[in-house]
Amino acid sequence: MSDFMLWLHANYIRPQIDAEEKGDYAFHFDLVQNTLPPAVRSSMEKCLELTAVRAFSLGLKTGVGLMDSASRGA
């Protein structure tokens, strides 16, 4: 993963995720956070980092694809 994507995750993606209301999922987040040992928690954070960056990239690619599709149909 590029340094830019790591920076983007730390400075944009993660703050957006943290600010989002967890709703019915709050219990599950708390359960994982409070039961994992610190060493495993850091591994979980790295997995979440990769997942968030990949989801963000997919969103960008999908948006570009939709724009291209809309411009061809117009």
mmCIF file of N, CA and C in Angstrom:
data_model
loop_
_atom_site.group_PDB
_atom_site.id
_atom_site.type_symbol
_atom_site.label_atom_id
_atom_site.label_comp_id
_atom_site.label_asym_id
_atom_site.label_seq_id
_atom_site.Cartn_x
_atom_site.Cartn_y
_atom_site.Cartn_z
ATOM 1 N N MET A 1 0.851 -1.167 0.000
ATOM 2 C CA MET A 1 0.000 0.000 0.000
ATOM 3 C C MET A 1 0.899 1.233 0.000
ATOM 4 N N SER A 2 0.518 2.215 -0.777
ATOM 5 C CA SER A 2 1.366 3.395 -0.915
ATOM 6 C C SER A 2 1.349 4.253 0.346
ATOM 7 N N ASP A 3 2.392 5.056 0.496
ATOM 8 C CA ASP A 3 2.461 5.985 1.623
ATOM 9 C C ASP A 3 1.296 6.964 1.594
ATOM 10 N N PHE A 4 0.895 7.361 0.387
ATOM 11 C CA PHE A 4 -0.227 8.289 0.278
ATOM 12 C C PHE A 4 -1.504 7.654 0.816
ATOM 13 N N MET A 5 -1.753 6.390 0.484
ATOM 14 C CA MET A 5 -2.970 5.737 0.960
ATOM 15 C C MET A 5 -2.938 5.579 2.475
ATOM 16 N N LEU A 6 -1.766 5.303 3.041
ATOM 17 C CA LEU A 6 -1.651 5.218 4.499
ATOM 18 C C LEU A 6 -1.927 6.585 5.133
ATOM 19 N N TRP A 7 -1.404 7.640 4.517
ATOM 20 C CA TRP A 7 -1.657 8.993 5.007
ATOM 21 C C TRP A 7 -3.141 9.331 4.883
ATOM 22 N N LEU A 8 -3.731 8.990 3.744
ATOM 23 C CA LEU A 8 -5.140 9.266 3.516
ATOM 24 C C LEU A 8 -5.998 8.548 4.549
ATOM 25 N N HIS A 9 -5.643 7.317 4.851
ATOM 26 C CA HIS A 9 -6.394 6.568 5.867
ATOM 27 C C HIS A 9 -6.297 7.264 7.220
ATOM 28 N N ALA A 10 -5.097 7.627 7.613
ATOM 29 C CA ALA A 10 -4.898 8.227 8.933
ATOM 30 C C ALA A 10 -5.538 9.604 9.051
ATOM 31 N N ASN A 11 -5.553 10.363 7.957
ATOM 32 C CA ASN A 11 -5.983 11.758 8.034
ATOM 33 C C ASN A 11 -7.375 12.047 7.473
ATOM 34 N N TYR A 12 -7.954 11.109 6.759
ATOM 35 C CA TYR A 12 -9.279 11.355 6.210
ATOM 36 C C TYR A 12 -10.230 10.178 6.449
ATOM 37 N N ILE A 13 -9.833 8.988 6.002
ATOM 38 C CA ILE A 13 -10.748 7.848 6.058
ATOM 39 C C ILE A 13 -11.065 7.461 7.503
ATOM 40 N N ARG A 14 -10.048 7.258 8.323
ATOM 41 C CA ARG A 14 -10.275 6.831 9.711
ATOM 42 C C ARG A 14 -11.063 7.856 10.522
ATOM 43 N N PRO A 15 -10.753 9.149 10.418
ATOM 44 C CA PRO A 15 -11.584 10.117 11.144
ATOM 45 C C PRO A 15 -13.053 10.087 10.706
ATOM 46 N N GLN A 16 -13.297 9.851 9.429
ATOM 47 C CA GLN A 16 -14.670 9.746 8.949
ATOM 48 C C GLN A 16 -15.361 8.524 9.544
ATOM 49 N N ILE A 17 -14.652 7.407 9.582
ATOM 50 C CA ILE A 17 -15.210 6.180 10.167
ATOM 51 C C ILE A 17 -15.483 6.380 11.651
ATOM 52 N N ASP A 18 -14.539 6.976 12.362
ATOM 53 C CA ASP A 18 -14.703 7.185 13.803
ATOM 54 C C ASP A 18 -15.854 8.130 14.116
ATOM 55 N N ALA A 19 -16.101 9.097 13.243
ATOM 56 C CA ALA A 19 -17.167 10.071 13.480
ATOM 57 C C ALA A 19 -18.551 9.515 13.142
ATOM 58 N N GLU A 20 -18.590 8.446 12.381
ATOM 59 C CA GLU A 20 -19.858 7.870 11.951
ATOM 60 C C GLU A 20 -20.577 7.213 13.134
ATOM 61 N N GLU A 21 -21.879 7.376 13.191
ATOM 62 C CA GLU A 21 -22.694 6.760 14.231
ATOM 63 C C GLU A 21 -22.691 5.239 14.038
ATOM 64 N N LYS A 22 -22.418 4.506 15.095
ATOM 65 C CA LYS A 22 -22.315 3.044 15.004
ATOM 66 C C LYS A 22 -23.682 2.360 15.081
ATOM 67 N N GLY A 23 -24.647 3.007 15.712
ATOM 68 C CA GLY A 23 -26.004 2.455 15.779
ATOM 69 C C GLY A 23 -26.033 1.079 16.426
ATOM 70 N N ASP A 24 -26.698 0.147 15.759
ATOM 71 C CA ASP A 24 -26.848 -1.212 16.282
ATOM 72 C C ASP A 24 -25.525 -1.967 16.362
ATOM 73 N N TYR A 25 -24.489 -1.442 15.740
ATOM 74 C CA TYR A 25 -23.200 -2.122 15.732
ATOM 75 C C TYR A 25 -22.290 -1.709 16.884
ATOM 76 N N ALA A 26 -22.690 -0.709 17.664
ATOM 77 C CA ALA A 26 -21.851 -0.210 18.761
ATOM 78 C C ALA A 26 -21.471 -1.322 19.732
ATOM 79 N N PHE A 27 -22.413 -2.187 20.062
ATOM 80 C CA PHE A 27 -22.129 -3.300 20.974
ATOM 81 C C PHE A 27 -21.005 -4.169 20.431
ATOM 82 N N HIS A 28 -21.045 -4.469 19.158
ATOM 83 C CA HIS A 28 -20.044 -5.351 18.549
ATOM 84 C C HIS A 28 -18.664 -4.706 18.525
ATOM 85 N N PHE A 29 -18.624 -3.411 18.217
ATOM 86 C CA PHE A 29 -17.347 -2.697 18.247
ATOM 87 C C PHE A 29 -16.765 -2.697 19.654
ATOM 88 N N ASP A 30 -17.610 -2.416 20.644
ATOM 89 C CA ASP A 30 -17.148 -2.415 22.038
ATOM 90 C C ASP A 30 -16.676 -3.793 22.472
ATOM 91 N N LEU A 31 -17.403 -4.819 22.077
ATOM 92 C CA LEU A 31 -17.036 -6.187 22.435
ATOM 93 C C LEU A 31 -15.654 -6.548 21.898
ATOM 94 N N VAL A 32 -15.417 -6.250 20.641
ATOM 95 C CA VAL A 32 -14.113 -6.551 20.043
ATOM 96 C C VAL A 32 -13.018 -5.722 20.714
ATOM 97 N N GLN A 33 -13.274 -4.440 20.885
ATOM 98 C CA GLN A 33 -12.275 -3.540 21.473
ATOM 99 C C GLN A 33 -11.902 -3.957 22.899
ATOM 100 N N ASN A 34 -12.873 -4.401 23.665
ATOM 101 C CA ASN A 34 -12.641 -4.699 25.072
ATOM 102 C C ASN A 34 -12.173 -6.122 25.360
ATOM 103 N N THR A 35 -12.287 -7.022 24.398
ATOM 104 C CA THR A 35 -11.908 -8.409 24.666
ATOM 105 C C THR A 35 -10.599 -8.829 24.006
ATOM 106 N N LEU A 36 -10.180 -8.124 22.980
ATOM 107 C CA LEU A 36 -8.926 -8.502 22.322
ATOM 108 C C LEU A 36 -7.727 -8.043 23.139
ATOM 109 N N PRO A 37 -6.718 -8.906 23.258
ATOM 110 C CA PRO A 37 -5.479 -8.459 23.896
ATOM 111 C C PRO A 37 -4.817 -7.378 23.039
ATOM 112 N N PRO A 38 -4.031 -6.504 23.648
ATOM 113 C CA PRO A 38 -3.413 -5.391 22.896
ATOM 114 C C PRO A 38 -2.634 -5.830 21.656
ATOM 115 N N ALA A 39 -1.909 -6.929 21.720
ATOM 116 C CA ALA A 39 -1.129 -7.374 20.555
ATOM 117 C C ALA A 39 -2.040 -7.753 19.393
ATOM 118 N N VAL A 40 -3.128 -8.397 19.693
ATOM 119 C CA VAL A 40 -4.071 -8.800 18.650
ATOM 120 C C VAL A 40 -4.863 -7.589 18.156
ATOM 121 N N ARG A 41 -5.147 -6.654 19.046
ATOM 122 C CA ARG A 41 -5.887 -5.449 18.676
ATOM 123 C C ARG A 41 -5.128 -4.663 17.609
ATOM 124 N N SER A 42 -3.821 -4.591 17.719
ATOM 125 C CA SER A 42 -3.043 -3.865 16.707
ATOM 126 C C SER A 42 -3.107 -4.574 15.353
ATOM 127 N N SER A 43 -3.141 -5.898 15.364
ATOM 128 C CA SER A 43 -3.293 -6.644 14.107
ATOM 129 C C SER A 43 -4.675 -6.407 13.513
ATOM 130 N N MET A 44 -5.668 -6.350 14.366
ATOM 131 C CA MET A 44 -7.023 -6.069 13.904
ATOM 132 C C MET A 44 -7.103 -4.670 13.283
ATOM 133 N N GLU A 45 -6.433 -3.709 13.896
ATOM 134 C CA GLU A 45 -6.411 -2.340 13.357
ATOM 135 C C GLU A 45 -5.785 -2.320 11.959
ATOM 136 N N LYS A 46 -4.719 -3.099 11.756
ATOM 137 C CA LYS A 46 -4.078 -3.159 10.431
ATOM 138 C C LYS A 46 -5.026 -3.779 9.410
ATOM 139 N N CYS A 47 -5.776 -4.804 9.821
ATOM 140 C CA CYS A 47 -6.759 -5.413 8.918
ATOM 141 C C CYS A 47 -7.852 -4.417 8.559
ATOM 142 N N LEU A 48 -8.314 -3.654 9.549
ATOM 143 C CA LEU A 48 -9.328 -2.641 9.292
ATOM 144 C C LEU A 48 -8.793 -1.530 8.398
ATOM 145 N N GLU A 49 -7.523 -1.180 8.582
ATOM 146 C CA GLU A 49 -6.889 -0.166 7.738
ATOM 147 C C GLU A 49 -6.918 -0.595 6.277
ATOM 148 N N LEU A 50 -6.490 -1.821 6.013
ATOM 149 C CA LEU A 50 -6.468 -2.329 4.642
ATOM 150 C C LEU A 50 -7.878 -2.380 4.061
ATOM 151 N N THR A 51 -8.830 -2.866 4.839
ATOM 152 C CA THR A 51 -10.206 -2.967 4.371
ATOM 153 C C THR A 51 -10.775 -1.591 4.053
ATOM 154 N N ALA A 52 -10.536 -0.616 4.907
ATOM 155 C CA ALA A 52 -11.059 0.732 4.684
ATOM 156 C C ALA A 52 -10.442 1.370 3.446
ATOM 157 N N VAL A 53 -9.140 1.206 3.264
ATOM 158 C CA VAL A 53 -8.470 1.790 2.096
ATOM 159 C C VAL A 53 -8.964 1.135 0.815
ATOM 160 N N ARG A 54 -9.130 -0.184 0.840
ATOM 161 C CA ARG A 54 -9.622 -0.880 -0.356
ATOM 162 C C ARG A 54 -11.064 -0.479 -0.668
ATOM 163 N N ALA A 55 -11.888 -0.331 0.359
ATOM 164 C CA ALA A 55 -13.277 0.090 0.148
ATOM 165 C C ALA A 55 -13.319 1.510 -0.416
ATOM 166 N N PHE A 56 -12.465 2.389 0.099
ATOM 167 C CA PHE A 56 -12.391 3.760 -0.403
ATOM 168 C C PHE A 56 -11.971 3.751 -1.877
ATOM 169 N N SER A 57 -10.951 2.966 -2.210
ATOM 170 C CA SER A 57 -10.480 2.868 -3.604
ATOM 171 C C SER A 57 -11.573 2.319 -4.513
ATOM 172 N N LEU A 58 -12.300 1.318 -4.038
ATOM 173 C CA LEU A 58 -13.397 0.756 -4.823
ATOM 174 C C LEU A 58 -14.465 1.813 -5.077
ATOM 175 N N GLY A 59 -14.761 2.617 -4.064
ATOM 176 C CA GLY A 59 -15.737 3.692 -4.231
ATOM 177 C C GLY A 59 -15.301 4.692 -5.289
ATOM 178 N N LEU A 60 -14.018 5.040 -5.280
ATOM 179 C CA LEU A 60 -13.503 5.959 -6.303
ATOM 180 C C LEU A 60 -13.611 5.349 -7.694
ATOM 181 N N LYS A 61 -13.214 4.104 -7.833
ATOM 182 C CA LYS A 61 -13.260 3.439 -9.140
ATOM 183 C C LYS A 61 -14.699 3.301 -9.631
ATOM 184 N N THR A 62 -15.603 2.973 -8.721
ATOM 185 C CA THR A 62 -17.010 2.839 -9.091
ATOM 186 C C THR A 62 -17.568 4.177 -9.533
ATOM 187 N N GLY A 63 -17.225 5.234 -8.807
ATOM 188 C CA GLY A 63 -17.690 6.572 -9.178
ATOM 189 C C GLY A 63 -17.192 6.982 -10.546
ATOM 190 N N VAL A 64 -15.932 6.708 -10.829
ATOM 191 C CA VAL A 64 -15.371 7.029 -12.146
ATOM 192 C C VAL A 64 -16.079 6.213 -13.216
ATOM 193 N N GLY A 65 -16.314 4.936 -12.928
ATOM 194 C CA GLY A 65 -17.015 4.081 -13.891
ATOM 195 C C GLY A 65 -18.422 4.577 -14.167
ATOM 196 N N LEU A 66 -19.107 5.029 -13.128
ATOM 197 C CA LEU A 66 -20.464 5.544 -13.318
ATOM 198 C C LEU A 66 -20.451 6.839 -14.128
ATOM 199 N N MET A 67 -19.455 7.685 -13.871
ATOM 200 C CA MET A 67 -19.345 8.929 -14.642
ATOM 201 C C MET A 67 -19.095 8.625 -16.108
ATOM 202 N N ASP A 68 -18.194 7.675 -16.381
ATOM 203 C CA ASP A 68 -17.898 7.293 -17.758
ATOM 204 C C ASP A 68 -19.144 6.729 -18.431
ATOM 205 N N SER A 69 -19.864 5.911 -17.710
ATOM 206 C CA SER A 69 -21.077 5.297 -18.253
ATOM 207 C C SER A 69 -22.131 6.348 -18.552
ATOM 208 N N ALA A 70 -22.294 7.318 -17.650
ATOM 209 C CA ALA A 70 -23.285 8.369 -17.843
ATOM 210 C C ALA A 70 -22.924 9.262 -19.025
ATOM 211 N N SER A 71 -21.634 9.547 -19.207
ATOM 212 C CA SER A 71 -21.232 10.419 -20.306
ATOM 213 C C SER A 71 -21.384 9.734 -21.658
ATOM 214 N N ARG A 72 -21.245 8.420 -21.698
ATOM 215 C CA ARG A 72 -21.437 7.703 -22.960
ATOM 216 C C ARG A 72 -22.911 7.627 -23.317
ATOM 217 N N GLY A 73 -23.772 7.563 -22.291
ATOM 218 C CA GLY A 73 -25.211 7.435 -22.541
ATOM 219 C C GLY A 73 -25.877 8.757 -22.847
ATOM 220 N N ALA A 74 -25.202 9.856 -22.579
ATOM 221 C CA ALA A 74 -25.845 11.167 -22.778
ATOM 222 C C ALA A 74 -25.685 11.669 -24.185
#
